[in-house]
Every structure is written in structure tokens, then in C-alpha cells.
Coordinates of C-alpha atoms in Angstrom, one line a residue:
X1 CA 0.6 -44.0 29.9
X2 CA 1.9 -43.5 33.4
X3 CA -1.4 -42.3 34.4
X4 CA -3.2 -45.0 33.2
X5 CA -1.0 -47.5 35.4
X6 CA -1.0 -44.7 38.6
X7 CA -5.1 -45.4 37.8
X8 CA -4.9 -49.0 37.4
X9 CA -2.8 -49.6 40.6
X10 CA -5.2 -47.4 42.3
X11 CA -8.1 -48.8 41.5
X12 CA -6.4 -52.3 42.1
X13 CA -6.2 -51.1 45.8
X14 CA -9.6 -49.9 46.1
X15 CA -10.8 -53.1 44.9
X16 CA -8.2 -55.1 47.2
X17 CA -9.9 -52.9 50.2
X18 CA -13.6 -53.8 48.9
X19 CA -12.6 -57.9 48.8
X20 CA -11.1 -57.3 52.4
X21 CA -14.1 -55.7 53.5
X22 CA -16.4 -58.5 52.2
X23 CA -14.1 -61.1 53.2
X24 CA -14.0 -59.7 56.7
X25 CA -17.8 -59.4 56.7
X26 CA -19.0 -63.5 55.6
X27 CA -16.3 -64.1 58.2
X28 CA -17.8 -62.1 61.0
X29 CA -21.2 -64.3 60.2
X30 CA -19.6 -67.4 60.3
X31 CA -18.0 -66.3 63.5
X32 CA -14.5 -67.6 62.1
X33 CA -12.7 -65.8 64.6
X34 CA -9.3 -66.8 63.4
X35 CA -9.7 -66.0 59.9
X36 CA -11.9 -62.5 61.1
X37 CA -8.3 -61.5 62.9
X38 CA -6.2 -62.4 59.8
X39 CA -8.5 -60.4 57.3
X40 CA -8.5 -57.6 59.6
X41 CA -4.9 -57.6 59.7
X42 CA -4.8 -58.0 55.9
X43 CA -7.0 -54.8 55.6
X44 CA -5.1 -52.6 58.0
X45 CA -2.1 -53.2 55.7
X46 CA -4.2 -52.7 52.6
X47 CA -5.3 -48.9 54.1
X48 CA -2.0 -48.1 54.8
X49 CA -0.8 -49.1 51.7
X50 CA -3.7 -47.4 49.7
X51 CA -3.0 -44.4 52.2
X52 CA 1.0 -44.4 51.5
X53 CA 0.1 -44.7 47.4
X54 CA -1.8 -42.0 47.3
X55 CA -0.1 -39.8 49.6
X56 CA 2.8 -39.7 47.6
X57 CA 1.7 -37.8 44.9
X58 CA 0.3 -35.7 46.7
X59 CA 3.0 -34.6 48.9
X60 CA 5.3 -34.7 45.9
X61 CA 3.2 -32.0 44.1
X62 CA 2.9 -30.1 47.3
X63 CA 6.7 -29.9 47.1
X64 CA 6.6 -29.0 43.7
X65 CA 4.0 -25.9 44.1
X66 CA 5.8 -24.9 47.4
X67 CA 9.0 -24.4 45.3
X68 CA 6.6 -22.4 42.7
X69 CA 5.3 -20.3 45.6
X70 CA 8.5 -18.9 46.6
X71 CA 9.8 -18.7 42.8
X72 CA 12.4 -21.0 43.5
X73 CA 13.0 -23.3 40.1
X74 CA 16.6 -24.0 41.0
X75 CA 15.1 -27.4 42.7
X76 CA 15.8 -30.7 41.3
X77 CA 13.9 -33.3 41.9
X78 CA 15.2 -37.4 41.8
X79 CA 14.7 -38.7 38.5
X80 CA 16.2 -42.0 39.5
X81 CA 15.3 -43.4 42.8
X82 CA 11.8 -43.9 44.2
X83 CA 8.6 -45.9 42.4
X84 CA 8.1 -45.6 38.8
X85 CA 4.9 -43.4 39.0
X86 CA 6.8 -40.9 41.0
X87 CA 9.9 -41.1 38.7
X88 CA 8.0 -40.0 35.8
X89 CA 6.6 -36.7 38.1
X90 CA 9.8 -35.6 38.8
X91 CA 10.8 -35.8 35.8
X92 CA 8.0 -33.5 35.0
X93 CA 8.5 -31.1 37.5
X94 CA 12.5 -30.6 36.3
X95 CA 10.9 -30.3 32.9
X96 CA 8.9 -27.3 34.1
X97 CA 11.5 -26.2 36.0
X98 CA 14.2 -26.1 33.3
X99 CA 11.8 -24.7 30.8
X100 CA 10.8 -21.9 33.4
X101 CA 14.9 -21.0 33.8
X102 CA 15.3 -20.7 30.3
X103 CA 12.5 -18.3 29.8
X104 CA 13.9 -16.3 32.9
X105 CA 17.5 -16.7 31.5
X106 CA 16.2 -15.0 28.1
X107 CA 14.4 -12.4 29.8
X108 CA 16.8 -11.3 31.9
X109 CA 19.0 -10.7 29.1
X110 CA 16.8 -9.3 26.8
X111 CA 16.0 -6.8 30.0
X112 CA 20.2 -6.8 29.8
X113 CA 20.2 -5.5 25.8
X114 CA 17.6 -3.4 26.7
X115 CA 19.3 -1.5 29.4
X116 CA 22.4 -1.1 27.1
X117 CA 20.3 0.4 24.8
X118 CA 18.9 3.0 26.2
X119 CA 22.3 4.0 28.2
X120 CA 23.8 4.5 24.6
X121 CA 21.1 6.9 22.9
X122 CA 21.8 10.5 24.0
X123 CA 18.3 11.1 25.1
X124 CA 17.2 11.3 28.9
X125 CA 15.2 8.2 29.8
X126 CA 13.1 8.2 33.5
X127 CA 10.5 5.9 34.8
X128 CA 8.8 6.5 38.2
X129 CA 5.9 5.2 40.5
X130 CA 3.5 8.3 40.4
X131 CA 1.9 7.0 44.0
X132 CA 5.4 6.6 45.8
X133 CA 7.5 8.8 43.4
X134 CA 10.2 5.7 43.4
X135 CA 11.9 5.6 40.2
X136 CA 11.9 2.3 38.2
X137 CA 14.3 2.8 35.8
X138 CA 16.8 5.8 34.6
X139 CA 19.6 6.2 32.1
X140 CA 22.6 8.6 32.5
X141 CA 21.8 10.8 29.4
X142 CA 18.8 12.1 32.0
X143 CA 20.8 12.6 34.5
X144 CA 23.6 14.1 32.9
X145 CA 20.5 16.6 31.5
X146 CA 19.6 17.6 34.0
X147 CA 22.8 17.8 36.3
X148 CA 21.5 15.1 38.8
X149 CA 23.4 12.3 40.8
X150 CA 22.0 8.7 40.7
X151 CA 18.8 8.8 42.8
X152 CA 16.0 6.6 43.7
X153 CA 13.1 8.7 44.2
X154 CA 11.9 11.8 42.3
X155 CA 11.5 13.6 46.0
X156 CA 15.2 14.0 45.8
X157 CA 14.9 16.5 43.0
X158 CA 11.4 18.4 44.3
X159 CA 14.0 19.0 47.2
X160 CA 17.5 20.1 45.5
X161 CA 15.2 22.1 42.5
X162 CA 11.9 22.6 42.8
X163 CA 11.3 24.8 39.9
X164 CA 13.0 22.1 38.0
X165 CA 11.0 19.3 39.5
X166 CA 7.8 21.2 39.0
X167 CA 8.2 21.6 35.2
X168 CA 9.9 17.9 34.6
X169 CA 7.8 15.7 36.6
X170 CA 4.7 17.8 37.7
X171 CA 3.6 19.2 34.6
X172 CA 2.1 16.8 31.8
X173 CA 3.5 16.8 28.6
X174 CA 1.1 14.6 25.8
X175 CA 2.8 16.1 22.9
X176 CA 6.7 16.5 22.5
X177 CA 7.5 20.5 23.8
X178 CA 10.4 22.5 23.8
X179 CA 11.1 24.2 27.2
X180 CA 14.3 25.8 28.5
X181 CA 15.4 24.7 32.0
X182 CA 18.0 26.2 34.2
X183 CA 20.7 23.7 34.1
X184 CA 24.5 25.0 36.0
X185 CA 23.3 28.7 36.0
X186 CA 22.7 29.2 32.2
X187 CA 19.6 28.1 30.2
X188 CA 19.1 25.0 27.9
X189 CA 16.7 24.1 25.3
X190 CA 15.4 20.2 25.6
X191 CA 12.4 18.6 24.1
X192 CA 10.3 17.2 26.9
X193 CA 7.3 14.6 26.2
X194 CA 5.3 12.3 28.4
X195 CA 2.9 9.3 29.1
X196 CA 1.4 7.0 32.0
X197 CA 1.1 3.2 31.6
X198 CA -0.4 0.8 33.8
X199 CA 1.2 -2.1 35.5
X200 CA -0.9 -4.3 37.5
X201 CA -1.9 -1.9 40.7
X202 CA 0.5 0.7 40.0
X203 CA 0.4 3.7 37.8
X204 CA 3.8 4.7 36.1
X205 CA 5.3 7.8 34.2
X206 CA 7.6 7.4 31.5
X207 CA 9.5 11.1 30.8
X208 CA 11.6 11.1 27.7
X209 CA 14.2 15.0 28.3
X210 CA 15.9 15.7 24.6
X211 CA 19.0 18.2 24.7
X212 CA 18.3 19.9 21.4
X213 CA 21.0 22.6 22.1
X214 CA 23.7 21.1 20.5
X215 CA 21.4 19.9 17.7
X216 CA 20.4 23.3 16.8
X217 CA 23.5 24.6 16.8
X218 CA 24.6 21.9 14.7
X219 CA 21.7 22.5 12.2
X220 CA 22.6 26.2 11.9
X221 CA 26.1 25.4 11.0
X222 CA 25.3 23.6 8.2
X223 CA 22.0 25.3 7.3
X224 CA 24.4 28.3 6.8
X225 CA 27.1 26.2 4.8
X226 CA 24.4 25.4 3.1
X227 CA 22.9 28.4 1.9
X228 CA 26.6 29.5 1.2
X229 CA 26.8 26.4 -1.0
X230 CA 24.2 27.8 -2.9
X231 CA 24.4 31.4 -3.6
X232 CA 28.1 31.0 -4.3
X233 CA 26.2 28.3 -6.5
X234 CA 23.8 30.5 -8.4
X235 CA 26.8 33.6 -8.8
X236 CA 28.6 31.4 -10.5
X237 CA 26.1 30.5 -13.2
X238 CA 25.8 34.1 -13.4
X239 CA 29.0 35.2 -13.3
X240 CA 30.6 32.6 -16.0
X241 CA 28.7 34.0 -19.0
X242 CA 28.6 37.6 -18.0
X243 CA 32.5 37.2 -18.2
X244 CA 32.3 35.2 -21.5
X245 CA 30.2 38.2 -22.9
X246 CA 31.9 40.6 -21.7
X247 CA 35.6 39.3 -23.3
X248 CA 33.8 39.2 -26.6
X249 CA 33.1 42.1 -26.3
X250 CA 36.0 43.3 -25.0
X251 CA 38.0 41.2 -27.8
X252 CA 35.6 43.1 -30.3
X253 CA 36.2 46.9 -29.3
X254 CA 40.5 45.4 -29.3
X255 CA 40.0 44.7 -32.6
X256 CA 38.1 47.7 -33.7
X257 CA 40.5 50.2 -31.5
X258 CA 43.5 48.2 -32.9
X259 CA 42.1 47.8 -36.7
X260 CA 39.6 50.3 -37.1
X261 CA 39.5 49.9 -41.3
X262 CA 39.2 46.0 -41.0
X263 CA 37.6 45.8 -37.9
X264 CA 34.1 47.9 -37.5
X265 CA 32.7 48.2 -34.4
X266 CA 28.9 47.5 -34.6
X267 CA 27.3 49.7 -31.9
X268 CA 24.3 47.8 -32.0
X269 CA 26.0 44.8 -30.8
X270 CA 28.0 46.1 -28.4
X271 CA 24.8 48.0 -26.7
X272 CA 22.8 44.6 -26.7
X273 CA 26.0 42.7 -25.1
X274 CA 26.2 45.7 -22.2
X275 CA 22.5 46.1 -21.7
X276 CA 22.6 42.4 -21.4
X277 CA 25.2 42.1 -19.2
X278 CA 23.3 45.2 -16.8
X279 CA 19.7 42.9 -17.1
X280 CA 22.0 39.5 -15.4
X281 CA 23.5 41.9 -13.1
X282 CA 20.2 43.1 -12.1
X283 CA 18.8 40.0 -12.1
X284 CA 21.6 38.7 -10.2
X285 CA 20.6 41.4 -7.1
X286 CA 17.4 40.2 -7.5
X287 CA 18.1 36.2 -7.1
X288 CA 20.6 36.9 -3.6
X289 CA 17.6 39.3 -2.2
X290 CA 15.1 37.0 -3.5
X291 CA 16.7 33.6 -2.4
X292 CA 17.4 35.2 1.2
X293 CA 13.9 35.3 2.2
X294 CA 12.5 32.8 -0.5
X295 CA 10.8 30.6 1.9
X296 CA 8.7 33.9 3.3
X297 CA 8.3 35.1 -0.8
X298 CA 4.3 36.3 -0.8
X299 CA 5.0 38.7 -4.1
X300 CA 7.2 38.2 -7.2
X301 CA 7.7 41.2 -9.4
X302 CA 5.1 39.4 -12.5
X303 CA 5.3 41.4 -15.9
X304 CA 3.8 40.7 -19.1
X305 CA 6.9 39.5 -20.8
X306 CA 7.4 38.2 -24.2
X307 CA 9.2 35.0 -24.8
X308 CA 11.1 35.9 -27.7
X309 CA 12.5 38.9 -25.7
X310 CA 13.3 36.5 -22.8
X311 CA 14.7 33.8 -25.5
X312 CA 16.9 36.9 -26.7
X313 CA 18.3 37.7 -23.5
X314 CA 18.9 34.5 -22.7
X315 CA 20.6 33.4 -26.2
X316 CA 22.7 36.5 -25.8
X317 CA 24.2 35.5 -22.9
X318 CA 24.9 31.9 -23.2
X319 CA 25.6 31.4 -26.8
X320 CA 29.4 32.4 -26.1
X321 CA 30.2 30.2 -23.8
X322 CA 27.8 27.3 -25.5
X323 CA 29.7 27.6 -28.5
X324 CA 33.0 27.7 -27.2
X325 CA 32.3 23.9 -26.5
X326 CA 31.1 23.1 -29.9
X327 CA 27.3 22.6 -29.0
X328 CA 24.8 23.3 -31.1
X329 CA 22.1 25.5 -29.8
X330 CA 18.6 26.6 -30.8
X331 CA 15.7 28.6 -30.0
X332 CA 12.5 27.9 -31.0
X333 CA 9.1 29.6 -30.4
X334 CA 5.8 28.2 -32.5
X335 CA 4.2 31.7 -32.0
X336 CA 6.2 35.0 -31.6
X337 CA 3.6 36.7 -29.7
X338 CA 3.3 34.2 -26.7
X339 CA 3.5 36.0 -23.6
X340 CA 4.2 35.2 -19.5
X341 CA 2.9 37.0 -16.6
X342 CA 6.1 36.1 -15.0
X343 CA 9.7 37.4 -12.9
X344 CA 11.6 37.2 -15.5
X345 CA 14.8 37.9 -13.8
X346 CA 13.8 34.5 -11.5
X347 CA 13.0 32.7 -15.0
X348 CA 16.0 33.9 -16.4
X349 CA 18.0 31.9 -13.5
X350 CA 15.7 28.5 -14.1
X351 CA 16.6 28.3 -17.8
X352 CA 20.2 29.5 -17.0
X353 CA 20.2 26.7 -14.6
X354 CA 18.8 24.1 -17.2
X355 CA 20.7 25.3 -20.1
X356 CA 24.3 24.3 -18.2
X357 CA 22.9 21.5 -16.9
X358 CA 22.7 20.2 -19.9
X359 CA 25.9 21.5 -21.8
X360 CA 27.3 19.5 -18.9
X361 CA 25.6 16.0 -20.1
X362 CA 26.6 17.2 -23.8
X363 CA 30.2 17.4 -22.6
X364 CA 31.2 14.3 -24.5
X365 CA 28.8 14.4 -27.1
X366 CA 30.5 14.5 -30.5
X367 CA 27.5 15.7 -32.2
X368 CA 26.2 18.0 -28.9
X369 CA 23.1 19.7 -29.6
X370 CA 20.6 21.8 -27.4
X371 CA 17.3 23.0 -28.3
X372 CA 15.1 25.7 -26.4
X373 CA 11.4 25.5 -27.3
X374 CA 8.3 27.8 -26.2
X375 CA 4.9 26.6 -27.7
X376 CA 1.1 26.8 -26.3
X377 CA -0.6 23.3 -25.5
X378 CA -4.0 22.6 -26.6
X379 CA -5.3 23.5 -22.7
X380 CA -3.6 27.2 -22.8
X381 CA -0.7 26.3 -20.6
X382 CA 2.4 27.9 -22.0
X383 CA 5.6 25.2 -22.0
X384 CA 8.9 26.3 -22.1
X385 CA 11.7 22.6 -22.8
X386 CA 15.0 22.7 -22.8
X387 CA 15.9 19.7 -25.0
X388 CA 19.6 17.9 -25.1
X389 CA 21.0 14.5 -26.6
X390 CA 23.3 14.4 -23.9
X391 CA 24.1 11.3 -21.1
X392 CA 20.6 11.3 -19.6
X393 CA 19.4 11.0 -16.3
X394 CA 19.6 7.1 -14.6
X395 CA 16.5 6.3 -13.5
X396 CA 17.6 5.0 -10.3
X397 CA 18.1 9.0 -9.2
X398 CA 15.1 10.6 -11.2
X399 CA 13.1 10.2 -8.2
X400 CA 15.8 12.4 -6.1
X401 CA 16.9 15.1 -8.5
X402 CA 15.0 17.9 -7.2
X403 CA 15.5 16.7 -3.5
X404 CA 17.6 19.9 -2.0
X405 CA 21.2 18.8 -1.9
X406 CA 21.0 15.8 -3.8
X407 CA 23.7 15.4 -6.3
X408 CA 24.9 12.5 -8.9
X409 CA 28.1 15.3 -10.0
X410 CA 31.5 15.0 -8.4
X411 CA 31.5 18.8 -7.8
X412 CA 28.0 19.7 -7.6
X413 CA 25.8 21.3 -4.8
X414 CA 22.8 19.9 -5.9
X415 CA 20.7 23.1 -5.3
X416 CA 20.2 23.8 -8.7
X417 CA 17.2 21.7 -9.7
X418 CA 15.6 22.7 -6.7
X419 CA 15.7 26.0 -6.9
X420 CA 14.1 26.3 -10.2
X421 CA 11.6 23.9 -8.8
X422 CA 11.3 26.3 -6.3
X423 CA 11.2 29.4 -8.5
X424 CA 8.7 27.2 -10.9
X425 CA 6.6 27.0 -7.7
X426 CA 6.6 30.8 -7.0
X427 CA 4.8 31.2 -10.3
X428 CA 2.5 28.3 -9.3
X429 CA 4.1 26.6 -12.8
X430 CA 5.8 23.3 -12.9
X431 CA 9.1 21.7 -13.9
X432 CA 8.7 18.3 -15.6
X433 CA 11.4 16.0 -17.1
X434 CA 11.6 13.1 -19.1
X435 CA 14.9 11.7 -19.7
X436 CA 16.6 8.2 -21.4
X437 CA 20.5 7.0 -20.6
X438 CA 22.9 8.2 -23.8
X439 CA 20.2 9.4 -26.0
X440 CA 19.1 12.8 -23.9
X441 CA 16.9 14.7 -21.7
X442 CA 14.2 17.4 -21.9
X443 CA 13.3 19.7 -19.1
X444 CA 9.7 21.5 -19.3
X445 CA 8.7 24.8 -17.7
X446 CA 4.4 24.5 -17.2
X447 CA 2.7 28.1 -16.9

């Protein structure tokens, strides 16, 4: 609307200065020399006037884009004095001008947050001109890296270190690499990785210097708590039933030294509870030799072994200890001849593995049952389940259960499932498991 009346009043002028011009002209023919003086008069006011009008704008803008040239949007120009046309374009110009200081007020502190930012993360942060070598931006974790004081150009460190300066900020690094530098006379291990970005005219680097050190050392602490975790884990398992056995046993050949007449010893049983006590312990051996290099594992020790010599073994040595907790337990096998190219000292830890975990789930059962099952599906594959009507799984954590480490129990390692997944893996099986909240679980072994 305000331009429309700064056009009208213009163009008022200009028409002002055109009836002038006329006036002065019919004048000049009539050789009215009075009235030829007065219009002349008349129209040297009107140009000035036209002039003044127009110029004011224009010197008002200049103003404006003089302050814009030198950044300088602190300016504020009269809102209240002055004509009406002019009014309105200062008001304008303090629009622009307040709307330019906000978005400098929110850079500035975004530029702030970032800053703060990066000095918290442990990880060396530079940025340099790679014509002039000045350095844009640095955070402390680089220079406390590398052992530096603050500096402003990269040509201070080609000049205290110029080994160091050669592999930092000469040599290119596209993809994250781990170098050791010479940092207060010993060696360090960082992870070093590089890129250039363009701004305007100038070319920048961006070097991003990781201490990893301390990291690995961290890593290996707890990679060897870890693996303590676990075999102390897995001799355990072992361990408990072998005892169990063995003081049966023991309480047997008591009562057969102590009662003889009532009391017969059956040979037969007590050479199947020793020979399988010597098979765990073997296969015990072979789990701490096997698990210590398990990740590098190329060969197992595969034999043609029968399930129901396997189930045997197995029933011999957990049945003790299961029915000492009042759970029922059976073994099942649809044909007796069914037979495994497997490790079966490796197998025997799976199903060891699987058969606790669930007299653990049975714990409150009042009518506890598990159930081991060997069958052959309709495709060959040979499926070993370990049923129980136990607690169940929560679905929330079925996902997670194998995950190395991963535990729902208050005093579990959770390196169980995972290692039979591992040892199922070996054997280029599979481990499967389908489980529903309080009515049970079933884990199957696919060869």
C-alpha cells in the first residue's frame, strides 16, 4: 500500500512538472512576461521538490546497503520521525536488520554447542587450510594426542617433529588406519582417518587422531574376564554331575563294603558310572583345548556315533542330579540305529548345557518333566529336542538369547547358549527353539 502512495505522489509530481511546463510554454507565446516569471518560479520549486522526493529513498537505501556492506546490522534506523513513505522503509530495514541478528545470534551459538562438543569427546579433532597450513579449528583431545601446545599453523609441528608431521598431516588417510606414533619417547597406537572439503576458494583437511591404547587395553581386560567367565562356566556344568555320580557311587561301594549280604555291589554299574565319569573328564580336556582356540577351529574330531550310546552317556550322568530335584526325565529315540558324524564330546557339552537349562526353568514346577528326543525328519536331517514344561522364555528376550553375554538369570554368564550355538555351528548343524511363558520350551539340535 505504501508503494502505491510513494507511486501516486510521484507521479502527481511528474504530472505537476508537465502542467508547469505547458503553462510556461502558452505563456511564452502570449509573451505574458509576468505570469512567464511566476510559472518559472513555480517549476523550479516543483524540480526541487520532485528532486528532494525522490532522492530520499534513494539515499535512505544507500544507507541501508552501506551498513550491509560492512556487515554492520547493529544500525537502527527512525521509525518515527521523517515523511510517512520513509517511515514505513525504516521500518523495513530494522525488520531485516533484527531478523539478520537473530539468525547470527542462533548461529553463533549453535557454532558455541558445537565447540563444546567436540572438546568433550576423547577423540583428536583438527582442521587446516591445506594452501596456508593455518589451522581452522582444533580440540584439546588432539593436542593432548599428540603432546602439542595450542598452535595456529600446522608449520609449527613440520618444525618441532617432522616425522610426526609427515605421517599426521602429509600422508592421506581415506579409510580409518591404525599407526603407532612416537609420543614422550614410547610408542602409541591411534586410529588416524582423513578427508578434504571445499569451502568457497579454499581447500580444507579435516584429520580425526583416535588413542585406541587405552581402549585395547580395556578390551583385553575384559575379553579375558570374559573367557574366565566362561570356562569356569562350562567346568562347572561338568563338574556338578561328575560329583553327583561319583557320590552314588561312592555311597554304593559304602554300602556294599559296610553290608556286603544286603548290599551287592553290581560291577556292571559301577564300571559304567567310572567309565562315564573318565568320557566327561575327557571331554572336559577337550571343551578348555577346544574353546581356547574355537574361533581358529578348522577340524573337529567327527565319529560315527550312535545316538543311543550318546543318550546313554548323557542319561548316566545327569539322571542323579535331575532326580534329586524331583524331575521327571526321558529319552526317546524313534529309531535305535540313527547315527551322527559328529564330536561327541562337544555334543555332549551342548545337551549338557540344554538339559540344566531347563531343570533350571522346571525349578518350580510341581509336576517338572524333561524329555530328550532323537528322530529323522522326512528331508534326512537328524533332530535332536530337549523338551521341558518349565517357565518358558519371554518373547521380549528370544531375539537375544544366543547373543554372547546376554543373560535374563540373576547369576548367569550368559555364555551358554552361545556356545552350543557355536559348537552347533562347528558341525555346520543348527540350534532352534520354540518356547511359550509357563507352559515350556523345546530346544532342537539340526544335523
Amino acid at each position: 500500500m505504501n508503494y502505491r502512495g510513494y507511486i501516486f505522489r510521484l507521479f502527481f509530481r511528474v504530472l505537476l512538472l508537465v502542467l508547469t511546463i505547458l503553462t510556461v510554454t502558452y505563456f511564452v507565446y502570449q509573451k505574458n512576461h509576468a505570469i512567464i516569471a511566476l510559472s518559472f518560479l513555480v517549476l523550479l520549486y516543483l524540480i526541487v521538490n520532485t528532486y528532494t522526493f525522490v532522492k530520499r529513498r534513494f539515499v535512505a537505501m544507500d544507507d541501508f546497503f552501506e551498513a550491509v556492506k560492512y556487515r554492520d546490522f547493529s544500525r537502527w534506523f527512525p521509525e518515527d520521525r521523517g515523511p510517512k513513505d520513509i517511515r514505513f522503509l525504516y521500518t523495513g530495514f530494522n525488520e531485516i536488520n533484527r531478523t539478520i541478528k537473530e539468525i547470527n545470534s542462533q548461529n553463533e551459538a549453535q557454532y558455541v554447542y558445537l565447540q563444546k562438543i567436540l572438546e568433550m569427546v576423547d577423540i583428536g579433532i583438527i582442521s587446516y587450510n591445506l594452501e596456508t597450513g593455518d589451522v581452522l579449528w582444533s580440540n584439546d583431545s588432539f593436542r593432548e594426542t599428540l603432546d602439542f601446545p595450542s598452535f595456529k599453523n600446522i608449520r609449527f609441528v613440520e618444525k618441532r617433529k617432522p616425522d610426526l608431521y609427515a605421517t599426521i598431516f602429509e600422508t592421506y588417510h581415506r579409510e580409518p588406519n591404525s599407526i603407532s606414533i612416537a609420543v614422550q619417547n614410547e610408542k602409541i597406537k591411534v586410529l588416524i582417518s582423513d578427508t578434504v572439503f571445499q569451502v568457497n576458494e579454499d581447500a580444507f583437511k579435516l584429520i580425526v587422531v583416535q588413542n585406541i591404547d587405552d581402549t585395547l587395553n580395556k578390551n583385553e581386560s575384559e575379553a579375558w574376564k570374559k573367557l574366565l567367565s566362561v570356562m569356569t562356566h562350562e567346568i562347572m556344568n561338568s563338574i556338578a554331575p561328575i560329583s553327583s555320580l561319583a557320590d552314588t557311587l561312592q555311597r554304593n561301594v559304602q554300602l556294599a563294603l559296610e553290608h556286603p549280604n544286603e548290599n551287592k555291589l553290581e560291577l556292571e554299574d559301577l564300571h559304567a558310572g567310572i567309565r562315564t565319569i573318565k568320557n566327561r573328564g575327557e571331554g572336559l580336556l577337550k571343551f578348555a583345548k577346544t574353546y581356547r582356540s574355537l574361533s581358529k577351529v578348522t577340524h573337529l574330531n567327527l565319529q560315527k556315533t550312535k545316538i543311543s550310546e550318546l543318550f546313554k552317556n548323557i542319561q548316566l550322568l545327569m539322571e542323579p542330579s535331575i532326580k534329586a530335584k524331583n524331575i521327571a526325565v526321558d529319552f526317546n529315540i524313534s529309531t535305535p540305529r540313527l547315527e551322527l558324524d559328529i564330536d561327541a564330546h562337544l555334543i555332549e557339552q551342548v545337551l549338557i548345557n540344554l538339559i540344566l537349562n531347563a531343570i533350571d526353568a522346571c525349578k518350580n514346577q510341581p509336576d517338572a518333566h524333561i524329555k530328550i528326543q532323537a528322530s529323522q525328519a522326512p528331508n534326512r536331517d537328524i533332530i535332536i529336542k530337549v523338551f521341558d514344561n518349565g517357565a518358558g522364555i519371554p518373547q521380549d528376550i528370544m531375539e537375544s538369547i544366543f547373543i554372547p553375554f546376554f543373560t535374563s538369570k540373576a547369576t548367569g554368564s550368559g555364555i551358554g547358549l552361545s556356545l552350543c550355538k557355536q559348537i552347533m555351528l562347528l558341525h555346520k548343524g543348527r540350534i532352534l527353539v520354540n518356547s511359550k511363558e509357563n507352559e515350556g520350551t523345546v530346544f532342537s539340535l539340526v544335523f
